[in-house]
Coordinates of C-alpha atoms in Angstrom, one line a residue:
X1 CA 171.9 122.2 136.2
X2 CA 169.4 122.4 139.0
X3 CA 167.8 119.7 140.5
X4 CA 164.7 120.3 142.8
X5 CA 162.3 117.8 144.4
X6 CA 159.2 119.3 145.2
X7 CA 160.9 122.7 144.9
X8 CA 163.4 121.8 147.0
X9 CA 166.9 121.8 145.9
X10 CA 169.3 119.3 145.6
X11 CA 173.0 119.8 145.2
X12 CA 174.1 116.9 145.3
X13 CA 172.1 114.2 142.7
X14 CA 173.5 111.3 144.7
X15 CA 170.7 111.8 147.3
X16 CA 168.1 111.6 144.6
X17 CA 168.3 108.5 142.4
X18 CA 165.9 106.2 144.3
X19 CA 163.1 109.3 144.6
X20 CA 161.7 108.7 140.5
X21 CA 158.8 106.9 141.8
X22 CA 155.0 108.1 143.1
X23 CA 155.4 111.0 140.9
X24 CA 153.2 113.7 139.8
X25 CA 155.2 115.1 137.2
X26 CA 159.1 116.2 136.0
X27 CA 159.9 119.1 134.3
X28 CA 163.2 119.8 132.4
X29 CA 164.0 123.4 131.3
X30 CA 167.5 124.1 130.0
X31 CA 169.2 127.5 129.4
X32 CA 169.4 130.1 132.8
X33 CA 167.1 129.5 135.6
X34 CA 166.5 132.7 138.0
X35 CA 163.1 132.9 138.2
X36 CA 161.3 129.4 138.1
X37 CA 162.9 128.3 141.5
X38 CA 164.3 129.3 144.7
X39 CA 167.7 128.4 143.4
X40 CA 169.9 129.3 140.5
X41 CA 170.5 127.6 137.8
X42 CA 173.3 128.7 134.8
X43 CA 172.4 125.6 132.6
X44 CA 169.1 124.1 132.6
X45 CA 167.4 122.3 135.9
X46 CA 165.3 119.2 136.6
X47 CA 161.9 119.6 138.9
X48 CA 160.5 116.5 140.2
X49 CA 157.0 116.9 141.9
X50 CA 155.8 113.5 143.9
X51 CA 152.2 112.8 144.4
X52 CA 151.0 114.2 147.7
X53 CA 148.5 113.3 149.6
X54 CA 145.2 114.5 148.6
X55 CA 141.1 114.2 149.7
X56 CA 139.4 112.9 146.5
X57 CA 139.6 109.2 147.1
X58 CA 141.6 106.8 149.2
X59 CA 143.3 104.4 146.3
X60 CA 146.4 101.5 147.1
X61 CA 149.3 101.1 144.4
X62 CA 151.6 97.8 144.3
X63 CA 154.1 96.9 142.4
X64 CA 156.5 93.3 142.9
X65 CA 159.5 93.0 140.6
X66 CA 162.2 90.2 139.9
X67 CA 164.8 89.4 137.4
X68 CA 167.8 88.0 136.7
X69 CA 171.2 89.5 138.6
X70 CA 169.2 89.1 141.7
X71 CA 166.3 92.2 140.4
X72 CA 163.9 93.1 143.3
X73 CA 162.1 95.8 142.8
X74 CA 159.1 96.7 145.3
X75 CA 157.0 100.0 144.8
X76 CA 153.8 101.4 146.7
X77 CA 151.5 104.1 147.2
X78 CA 148.5 104.5 149.8
X79 CA 147.1 107.5 150.0
X80 CA 144.0 108.0 152.5
X81 CA 140.9 110.2 152.3
X82 CA 139.7 110.6 155.9
X83 CA 137.7 113.5 155.0
X84 CA 137.4 116.6 153.0
X85 CA 140.0 118.2 155.2
X86 CA 142.8 115.8 155.7
X87 CA 144.4 113.2 153.9
X88 CA 147.8 111.2 154.0
X89 CA 149.8 109.4 151.9
X90 CA 152.2 106.4 152.7
X91 CA 154.8 105.4 149.7
X92 CA 158.3 103.7 149.1
X93 CA 160.7 101.7 147.3
X94 CA 163.0 99.0 147.6
X95 CA 165.4 98.3 144.7
X96 CA 168.1 95.8 145.1
X97 CA 170.5 94.0 142.2
X98 CA 173.3 91.6 142.6
X99 CA 176.6 92.6 141.6
X100 CA 177.4 92.4 137.8
X101 CA 180.9 91.3 138.3
X102 CA 182.8 90.4 141.0
X103 CA 186.0 90.6 142.7
X104 CA 188.3 87.8 141.9
X105 CA 190.9 88.0 145.0
X106 CA 187.4 87.3 147.6
X107 CA 184.7 86.9 145.5
X108 CA 183.0 90.1 146.6
X109 CA 180.3 91.2 144.1
X110 CA 180.8 94.0 142.6
X111 CA 178.6 97.1 141.2
X112 CA 175.7 96.1 143.0
X113 CA 172.3 97.9 144.2
X114 CA 170.6 98.2 147.5
X115 CA 168.1 101.1 148.2
X116 CA 165.0 101.7 150.3
X117 CA 162.9 105.0 150.0
X118 CA 160.1 106.0 152.3
X119 CA 157.7 108.9 152.2
X120 CA 155.2 110.2 153.5
X121 CA 153.3 113.2 152.8
X122 CA 150.1 115.1 154.6
X123 CA 147.8 117.8 153.3
X124 CA 145.4 119.5 155.5
X125 CA 143.2 122.6 154.6
X126 CA 142.3 125.1 157.4
X127 CA 139.5 126.5 154.8
X128 CA 139.4 127.2 151.3
X129 CA 142.1 129.0 150.7
X130 CA 144.5 128.4 153.9
X131 CA 145.9 124.9 153.2
X132 CA 149.4 123.1 154.6
X133 CA 151.1 119.3 152.4
X134 CA 154.3 118.3 154.8
X135 CA 155.7 115.7 153.6
X136 CA 159.5 113.5 154.5
X137 CA 161.8 111.4 152.6
X138 CA 164.6 109.2 154.1
X139 CA 167.1 107.5 151.5
X140 CA 169.1 104.3 152.6
X141 CA 171.5 103.3 150.1
X142 CA 174.8 101.1 149.5
X143 CA 176.6 100.4 146.5
X144 CA 179.8 99.2 145.7
X145 CA 180.6 100.6 142.5
X146 CA 184.5 99.7 141.1
X147 CA 186.7 101.2 138.5
X148 CA 188.7 98.6 136.5
X149 CA 191.4 99.6 134.0
X150 CA 190.5 99.3 130.2
X151 CA 191.7 96.4 128.9
X152 CA 189.8 94.0 131.8
X153 CA 186.7 96.7 132.2
X154 CA 184.0 94.0 130.9
X155 CA 185.2 91.5 132.3
X156 CA 183.5 89.3 134.6
X157 CA 186.1 89.3 137.5
X158 CA 188.5 91.8 138.1
X159 CA 191.4 91.9 141.0
X160 CA 191.1 94.8 144.1
X161 CA 192.4 94.4 146.9
X162 CA 190.2 97.1 149.2
X163 CA 186.3 96.3 148.7
X164 CA 184.6 99.8 147.8
X165 CA 181.3 100.4 149.4
X166 CA 179.6 103.4 149.8
X167 CA 176.5 104.2 152.4
X168 CA 173.8 107.3 152.0
X169 CA 171.5 107.7 154.3
X170 CA 169.5 111.2 153.9
X171 CA 166.3 113.0 155.1
X172 CA 164.8 115.6 153.7
X173 CA 161.5 117.5 154.8
X174 CA 159.7 119.9 153.2
X175 CA 156.3 122.2 154.1
X176 CA 154.4 124.2 152.1
X177 CA 151.3 126.8 152.7
X178 CA 149.9 128.2 150.1
X179 CA 147.2 130.9 151.2
X180 CA 144.5 132.4 148.2
X181 CA 142.8 135.7 148.5
X182 CA 141.0 137.7 146.3
X183 CA 144.1 139.8 143.9
X184 CA 147.1 137.0 144.6
X185 CA 147.7 133.7 146.2
X186 CA 151.1 133.6 148.9
X187 CA 153.2 130.3 149.2
X188 CA 155.7 129.4 152.1
X189 CA 158.2 126.9 151.0
X190 CA 159.9 125.5 154.0
X191 CA 162.3 122.7 153.4
X192 CA 165.5 121.0 154.9
X193 CA 168.2 117.9 154.4
X194 CA 169.6 116.1 155.7
X195 CA 172.5 113.7 154.6
X196 CA 175.7 111.4 155.4
X197 CA 177.6 109.4 153.3
X198 CA 179.7 107.6 156.1
X199 CA 182.3 105.8 153.8
X200 CA 183.0 105.9 150.3
X201 CA 186.5 103.5 150.0
X202 CA 188.1 103.3 146.8
X203 CA 190.7 101.1 145.5
X204 CA 192.4 103.7 143.4
X205 CA 195.4 101.8 141.8
X206 CA 192.6 99.0 140.8
X207 CA 195.2 95.8 141.5
X208 CA 195.3 93.2 143.8
X209 CA 198.0 94.6 145.7
X210 CA 198.1 97.7 148.2
X211 CA 198.5 100.6 146.4
X212 CA 196.5 103.5 146.8
X213 CA 193.3 103.5 148.9
X214 CA 190.3 106.4 149.3
X215 CA 188.2 106.6 152.2
X216 CA 185.7 109.9 152.0
X217 CA 183.1 110.1 154.5
X218 CA 181.3 113.9 154.1
X219 CA 178.0 114.4 156.0
X220 CA 176.0 118.1 155.4
X221 CA 172.7 119.9 156.3
X222 CA 170.6 122.5 154.3
X223 CA 167.7 124.5 155.0
X224 CA 165.9 126.9 152.4
X225 CA 162.9 129.4 152.8
X226 CA 161.0 130.7 150.2
X227 CA 158.2 132.5 150.0
X228 CA 156.8 133.6 146.4
X229 CA 153.7 135.6 145.6
X230 CA 151.5 135.3 142.8
X231 CA 148.5 137.5 140.9
X232 CA 147.1 137.9 137.7
X233 CA 144.5 139.9 135.9
X234 CA 142.9 140.2 132.5
X235 CA 146.1 140.2 130.7
X236 CA 149.1 140.2 133.2
X237 CA 150.1 137.3 135.2
X238 CA 153.3 137.9 137.3
X239 CA 155.0 136.4 140.5
X240 CA 157.6 137.6 143.1
X241 CA 160.1 135.7 145.1
X242 CA 162.5 136.0 147.7
X243 CA 164.5 133.1 149.4
X244 CA 167.1 131.9 151.8
X245 CA 169.4 129.4 151.7
X246 CA 172.0 127.8 154.6
X247 CA 174.3 125.0 154.4
X248 CA 176.8 123.5 156.4
X249 CA 179.3 120.5 154.7
X250 CA 181.6 118.7 156.5
X251 CA 184.1 115.9 154.7
X252 CA 187.1 113.9 155.6
X253 CA 189.4 112.4 152.7
X254 CA 191.6 110.1 153.6
X255 CA 194.5 108.6 151.2
X256 CA 196.2 105.1 152.1
X257 CA 199.6 103.9 150.7
X258 CA 202.8 102.2 150.9
X259 CA 205.7 104.1 150.8
X260 CA 207.7 100.5 149.9
X261 CA 205.3 100.7 146.3
X262 CA 204.0 104.2 145.8
X263 CA 206.3 106.8 146.9
X264 CA 209.5 104.8 145.1
X265 CA 207.6 104.3 141.6
X266 CA 206.5 107.7 142.3
X267 CA 209.8 109.1 143.0
X268 CA 211.4 107.2 140.7
X269 CA 213.9 106.3 143.1
X270 CA 214.1 102.5 143.9
X271 CA 216.7 102.5 146.7
X272 CA 214.3 105.0 148.6
X273 CA 213.4 103.2 151.4
X274 CA 216.6 101.1 152.3
X275 CA 218.9 104.0 152.0
X276 CA 216.3 106.3 154.9
X277 CA 214.7 103.9 156.7
X278 CA 211.5 105.7 156.8
X279 CA 209.5 104.4 154.8
X280 CA 205.6 102.7 156.3
X281 CA 203.8 99.5 154.9
X282 CA 200.6 101.4 155.5
X283 CA 200.6 105.5 155.3
X284 CA 197.4 107.7 156.2
X285 CA 196.8 111.3 155.1
X286 CA 193.9 112.9 155.7
X287 CA 192.3 116.0 155.0
X288 CA 189.3 117.6 156.5
X289 CA 187.4 120.4 155.4
X290 CA 183.9 122.8 156.2
X291 CA 182.2 124.8 154.4
X292 CA 179.5 127.0 154.8
X293 CA 177.1 128.8 152.6
X294 CA 174.4 131.3 152.5
X295 CA 172.4 132.5 149.7
X296 CA 169.6 135.1 149.7
X297 CA 168.1 136.3 146.5
X298 CA 164.8 138.0 145.2
X299 CA 163.1 137.0 142.0
X300 CA 160.5 138.2 140.0
X301 CA 158.1 137.7 136.3
X302 CA 156.0 139.4 134.2
X303 CA 154.1 138.0 131.5
X304 CA 152.3 141.0 129.5
X305 CA 149.6 140.4 127.0
X306 CA 149.2 142.0 124.9
X307 CA 147.0 140.8 122.4
X308 CA 145.4 137.3 121.9
X309 CA 148.6 136.5 120.2
X310 CA 151.5 138.2 121.1
X311 CA 153.1 137.8 125.1
X312 CA 155.9 139.5 126.4
X313 CA 157.4 138.0 129.9
X314 CA 160.2 140.1 131.7
X315 CA 161.7 138.6 134.5
X316 CA 165.0 138.6 136.5
X317 CA 166.9 137.6 139.8
X318 CA 169.4 139.2 141.9
X319 CA 171.6 136.8 144.3
X320 CA 173.8 137.4 147.1
X321 CA 175.9 133.9 148.2
X322 CA 178.7 134.2 150.7
X323 CA 181.1 131.3 151.6
X324 CA 183.5 130.5 154.5
X325 CA 185.8 127.4 154.1
X326 CA 188.1 125.9 156.8
X327 CA 190.5 122.9 155.5
X328 CA 193.6 121.4 157.5
X329 CA 195.8 118.6 156.4
X330 CA 198.6 117.9 158.2
X331 CA 202.0 116.6 156.3
X332 CA 201.8 112.8 156.6
X333 CA 203.8 110.4 158.4
X334 CA 206.0 109.2 155.9
X335 CA 208.8 108.7 154.0
X336 CA 207.7 111.5 151.5
X337 CA 206.7 114.0 154.5
X338 CA 209.6 113.5 156.1
X339 CA 212.0 113.9 153.5
X340 CA 209.5 117.2 151.8
X341 CA 207.6 118.4 154.8
X342 CA 205.0 118.0 152.5
X343 CA 201.6 115.9 151.6
X344 CA 202.0 113.5 148.5
X345 CA 198.9 113.3 146.8
X346 CA 197.9 116.9 148.2
X347 CA 199.7 119.6 149.5
X348 CA 200.2 120.1 153.1
X349 CA 198.9 122.9 155.7
X350 CA 200.6 124.5 158.5
X351 CA 197.3 123.6 160.5
X352 CA 193.7 125.2 160.0
X353 CA 193.9 127.4 157.0
X354 CA 190.4 129.4 156.0
X355 CA 188.8 132.3 153.9
X356 CA 185.4 133.6 152.8
X357 CA 184.1 135.1 150.2
X358 CA 181.3 136.5 148.9
X359 CA 179.7 137.3 145.2
X360 CA 176.7 138.6 143.9
X361 CA 174.4 139.1 140.3
X362 CA 171.4 140.2 138.8
X363 CA 169.8 138.1 135.9
X364 CA 167.4 139.3 134.0
X365 CA 165.8 137.2 131.5
X366 CA 163.0 138.2 128.5
X367 CA 161.1 136.2 126.3
X368 CA 158.7 136.7 123.4
X369 CA 156.0 134.6 122.8
X370 CA 153.7 134.8 119.1
X371 CA 150.8 132.6 118.9
X372 CA 150.3 132.6 114.6
X373 CA 147.8 129.6 115.4
X374 CA 145.9 128.0 117.6
X375 CA 147.8 125.5 117.5
X376 CA 151.2 127.0 116.6
X377 CA 153.3 129.1 118.9
X378 CA 157.0 130.8 118.0
X379 CA 159.3 132.7 120.8
X380 CA 162.2 133.3 121.3
X381 CA 164.0 134.4 124.5
X382 CA 167.8 135.9 125.8
X383 CA 168.7 135.1 129.9
X384 CA 171.7 135.4 132.0
X385 CA 172.8 133.2 134.5
X386 CA 175.5 132.8 137.0
X387 CA 176.9 130.3 139.4
X388 CA 178.8 131.3 142.5
X389 CA 182.5 130.2 143.0
X390 CA 184.2 128.9 145.7
X391 CA 186.9 126.4 147.4
X392 CA 189.0 123.7 146.8
X393 CA 189.7 121.1 149.1
X394 CA 193.5 121.8 148.7
X395 CA 195.7 124.6 150.1
X396 CA 196.3 127.5 147.1
X397 CA 200.5 126.9 147.3
X398 CA 202.9 124.0 148.7
X399 CA 204.1 124.9 152.5
X400 CA 206.8 127.5 152.4
X401 CA 208.1 129.2 155.5
X402 CA 206.7 132.5 156.1
X403 CA 204.7 132.6 153.2
X404 CA 200.9 132.4 154.5
X405 CA 198.7 129.2 153.0
X406 CA 194.8 129.5 152.4
X407 CA 192.3 127.4 150.6
X408 CA 192.8 127.6 146.1
X409 CA 189.5 129.3 145.0
X410 CA 187.6 129.8 141.6
X411 CA 185.7 132.4 140.5
X412 CA 181.8 132.8 139.7
X413 CA 180.5 131.3 136.0
X414 CA 178.2 133.6 133.9
X415 CA 176.5 132.9 130.9
X416 CA 174.3 134.2 128.7
X417 CA 171.8 132.2 126.6
X418 CA 169.6 133.3 123.5
X419 CA 166.7 130.5 121.9
X420 CA 164.3 130.8 119.4
X421 CA 161.9 127.5 119.0
X422 CA 158.3 126.8 117.9
X423 CA 156.0 124.7 119.5
X424 CA 152.9 122.8 117.7
X425 CA 149.8 120.7 117.5
X426 CA 148.7 119.2 114.0
X427 CA 146.4 116.6 112.1
X428 CA 143.7 116.9 114.5
X429 CA 145.7 116.9 116.9
X430 CA 147.5 114.2 116.7
X431 CA 150.9 115.1 116.4
X432 CA 152.8 117.9 118.3
X433 CA 156.4 118.6 117.1
X434 CA 158.5 121.2 119.4
X435 CA 161.9 122.9 117.9
X436 CA 164.4 124.9 119.5
X437 CA 168.0 126.2 118.2
X438 CA 169.8 128.0 120.5
X439 CA 173.3 129.7 122.1
X440 CA 175.5 130.0 125.1
X441 CA 177.9 131.9 125.9
X442 CA 180.2 131.2 129.2
X443 CA 182.4 133.1 130.9
X444 CA 185.2 131.6 133.5
X445 CA 183.3 128.2 132.8
X446 CA 183.8 126.4 135.8
X447 CA 185.1 122.4 134.9
X448 CA 186.1 119.8 137.7
X449 CA 189.5 117.7 137.3
X450 CA 189.6 114.5 139.6
X451 CA 192.9 113.2 138.0
X452 CA 194.3 111.1 140.6
X453 CA 191.9 111.3 142.8
X454 CA 192.6 115.0 143.7
X455 CA 188.9 117.0 142.7
X456 CA 189.8 120.5 142.0
X457 CA 187.4 122.8 140.0
X458 CA 189.0 125.6 137.4
X459 CA 187.9 128.2 136.0
X460 CA 189.1 126.9 132.9
X461 CA 188.0 128.6 129.9
X462 CA 185.5 131.1 127.8
X463 CA 183.0 128.0 126.6
X464 CA 180.4 128.1 123.8
X465 CA 177.7 125.5 122.8
X466 CA 174.8 126.0 120.0
X467 CA 172.8 123.6 118.7
X468 CA 169.3 122.2 117.7
X469 CA 166.8 120.6 119.5
X470 CA 163.4 118.8 118.4
X471 CA 161.4 116.4 119.7
X472 CA 157.8 114.6 118.2
X473 CA 154.9 112.6 119.5
X474 CA 152.2 111.4 116.9
X475 CA 149.3 109.3 117.7
X476 CA 149.5 106.7 114.4
X477 CA 146.2 104.9 114.8
X478 CA 144.1 105.0 117.5
X479 CA 146.1 102.5 119.5
X480 CA 149.8 103.4 118.3
X481 CA 152.0 106.4 119.2
X482 CA 155.4 107.1 117.9
X483 CA 157.6 109.5 120.1
X484 CA 161.0 111.0 118.5
X485 CA 163.6 113.2 120.1
X486 CA 167.2 114.7 118.4
X487 CA 169.5 116.7 119.0
X488 CA 172.7 118.8 117.4
X489 CA 175.2 120.1 120.1
X490 CA 178.8 122.2 119.2
X491 CA 180.1 123.2 121.9
X492 CA 184.1 124.4 122.3
X493 CA 185.9 125.8 124.7
X494 CA 187.2 129.1 123.3
X495 CA 190.0 130.0 125.0
X496 CA 192.2 129.0 128.0
X497 CA 193.8 126.5 130.5
X498 CA 193.0 123.2 131.6
X499 CA 195.3 122.1 134.8
X500 CA 198.3 123.8 132.7
X501 CA 197.0 122.7 129.3
X502 CA 195.4 124.7 126.9
X503 CA 192.5 123.3 125.7
X504 CA 191.6 125.7 123.3
X505 CA 189.2 124.5 120.5
X506 CA 188.6 121.1 122.5
X507 CA 185.1 119.5 122.8
X508 CA 183.5 119.9 126.4
X509 CA 183.1 116.5 128.4
X510 CA 180.0 114.8 128.2
X511 CA 179.0 117.3 124.9
X512 CA 177.8 114.2 122.3
X513 CA 177.1 116.0 118.8
X514 CA 173.9 113.8 118.2
X515 CA 172.0 112.4 120.2
X516 CA 168.6 110.6 120.4
X517 CA 165.3 108.6 121.1
X518 CA 163.0 106.7 119.0
X519 CA 160.1 105.3 121.1
X520 CA 157.0 103.1 119.9
X521 CA 153.8 102.3 122.4
X522 CA 150.9 100.3 121.7
X523 CA 148.0 99.7 123.7
X524 CA 144.9 98.1 123.1
X525 CA 142.5 95.2 123.8
X526 CA 142.5 91.8 122.5
X527 CA 138.9 90.1 122.5
X528 CA 137.9 89.9 125.8
X529 CA 142.0 88.6 126.8
X530 CA 142.2 92.3 128.6
X531 CA 144.7 95.0 127.2
X532 CA 147.8 94.3 126.3
X533 CA 150.7 96.8 125.7
X534 CA 154.3 96.9 123.9
X535 CA 156.8 99.4 124.2
X536 CA 160.0 99.9 122.6
X537 CA 162.9 102.0 123.1
X538 CA 166.2 103.2 121.4
X539 CA 168.3 105.7 123.0
X540 CA 171.2 107.3 120.9
X541 CA 174.9 108.9 122.3
X542 CA 177.4 110.0 119.7
X543 CA 180.8 109.5 120.6
X544 CA 182.2 112.3 123.9
X545 CA 185.0 113.0 125.9
X546 CA 185.0 112.5 129.8
X547 CA 187.2 115.4 130.7
X548 CA 188.6 119.0 129.4
X549 CA 191.7 117.7 127.3
X550 CA 189.6 114.9 125.3
X551 CA 191.8 112.2 126.2
X552 CA 189.4 109.7 127.6
X553 CA 186.7 109.0 124.7
X554 CA 183.5 107.4 124.9
X555 CA 182.2 106.3 121.0
X556 CA 179.3 106.4 120.4
X557 CA 176.5 103.8 121.1
X558 CA 173.1 103.1 121.4
X559 CA 170.4 101.2 123.9
X560 CA 167.9 99.3 122.9
X561 CA 165.0 98.6 125.8
X562 CA 161.3 96.9 125.4
X563 CA 158.5 96.7 127.5
X564 CA 155.3 93.6 127.0
X565 CA 152.6 94.1 129.5
X566 CA 148.8 93.0 129.8
X567 CA 146.6 94.2 132.8
X568 CA 142.7 93.8 133.1
X569 CA 140.1 95.5 131.5
X570 CA 139.4 97.6 134.6
X571 CA 143.3 98.1 135.1
X572 CA 143.5 96.6 138.8
X573 CA 146.0 93.7 138.2
X574 CA 148.6 93.8 134.9
X575 CA 152.0 91.7 134.6
X576 CA 154.7 92.9 132.1
X577 CA 158.1 91.3 131.0
X578 CA 160.9 94.0 131.0
X579 CA 164.5 94.4 129.3
X580 CA 166.6 97.2 129.2
X581 CA 169.8 96.9 127.5
X582 CA 168.8 94.4 125.2
X583 CA 171.7 93.4 123.3
X584 CA 174.1 93.9 125.5
X585 CA 176.3 97.0 125.1
X586 CA 179.4 97.5 126.7
X587 CA 179.9 101.2 127.1
X588 CA 181.0 103.7 129.9
X589 CA 179.9 105.7 132.2
X590 CA 182.9 107.5 133.5
X591 CA 186.7 107.4 132.5
X592 CA 189.8 108.9 134.5
X593 CA 193.4 109.2 135.3
X594 CA 194.4 107.3 138.7
X595 CA 197.9 106.9 138.2
X596 CA 196.4 104.6 135.6
X597 CA 193.3 104.9 133.4
X598 CA 190.7 103.8 135.0
X599 CA 186.6 103.2 133.2
X600 CA 183.4 102.5 135.2
X601 CA 181.5 99.9 133.2
X602 CA 177.8 100.1 132.8
X603 CA 175.5 97.9 133.4
X604 CA 174.6 95.4 130.4
X605 CA 171.1 93.3 130.0
X606 CA 169.2 92.8 132.4
X607 CA 164.8 91.1 132.6
X608 CA 162.8 91.2 135.0
X609 CA 159.1 90.8 135.2
X610 CA 156.5 93.0 137.0
X611 CA 153.4 92.2 138.6
X612 CA 151.1 95.5 139.5
X613 CA 147.5 95.6 141.5
X614 CA 145.7 98.4 142.6
X615 CA 142.7 99.2 144.3

């Protein structure tokens, strides 16, 4: 699924978790997306559009919140309309929470949050037809998320020997130039992203004894240039676009262990250290990797309205990707390295090994819309999608004299997606119901294996997914609104293997058969006391597997959230009480295998009070 902020593709989702504030809208589309954005997406896209500086009026909005577990949330957004050509907007968000459990070894908190994001934007109209929008955002994030053994995943205290910590410092900047001409509009989107993940220490064995730790710093930068040309006539809307993306990523993965514990246990020989005298109390195995990715694409859409009721949209994208990859992983100074000449966690390399490759794909899209009435529209679509191949931070085979190594690689993924659906309004516009059925056929499906802290992407198998999605909204009274969603999903690896295991017939990871939500909103005046509002939510997720072999499973669960608020009649001041996960549901957000099965627990019940002001 492609993630975009202000049309800027962001491939590392950890960089956008604190960007959901001061937003204009969020767009969610499923299926292959090759013509809507500067970067292709094979399964769908989520596009976050932030509020920009505008020349209409000056405003200031403030939110301050505090709650249990040390919750503090502050948001602010100020827009200054300097004149009818120039405007500036500044906004920020700080989110802080204490740990939801602690390390009993030293009393330090775990699973806490400390994020700060600052964003600024500028708008200037050179003329009635030419305008520029500039924006920049900085994220400074610190978290300490720990994995635990399944048996004590939801205890208040756990024992680990190394405090986990992740620090992220990222900056992104965008520039949009819009030139309105008589026959068409030319848009230039330029963006830059730079990030530094300074450390990710992980106590991989989740015990109070030093057995195995992981530290993984990573930094990268990305430049994107996109040009779009939009036009329209009485019955035709069209656009063409071209994009260039350049990305560089450097990473260093360090595994730390004690030969006296880990190597002897893996070798199943607890006399190894005594017999050889080569064991080390502290060993590091370091992996260095760097990748340069370049992508070129041209794409376009043309929508032709044959009649007032029938519209045909035809689009296509041609993408060319190339990647260069360097990998260096010396033999560790360990009894394992001395006896085998190889690495313990990952295979060693004889110096730096390199490889490069390129992929290309032509992906068409056809959509037919039929407006049955003013309130009912039927549609059907067929689209193909593509995701480039790449390289893993591991050599393709263990060290062997006279046999050259290369980084292990994986092939591109392709998909053909079919969808038919309906969008409708009825009851004099008080109700809206949308529905869709879909079928996706994947070849060379890419899937990640992260067992024992070795992340490897494989072309696991052919995959088929099909299902049904429904969403609706109805205004029950002038004050009461109900919203609901439901999804049925049937996924299957139709053939193939994963890490040497046959997974044909297995379900895809994180693919619940049934999921849905129910939301009730009430808002209205209570005499002269102001405006009261209530929102209640229930979100249900069926059981899921976290891995392709279907070994790690999360049972079905539901989450209840609620919000009760009051604001003045003019909307200037407000107060609200918010509760999340009200029944303190226990669930995992991830499970994996690192020596033993480990789980990452979800956050339990939280309460907070919010104060808002608008000027």
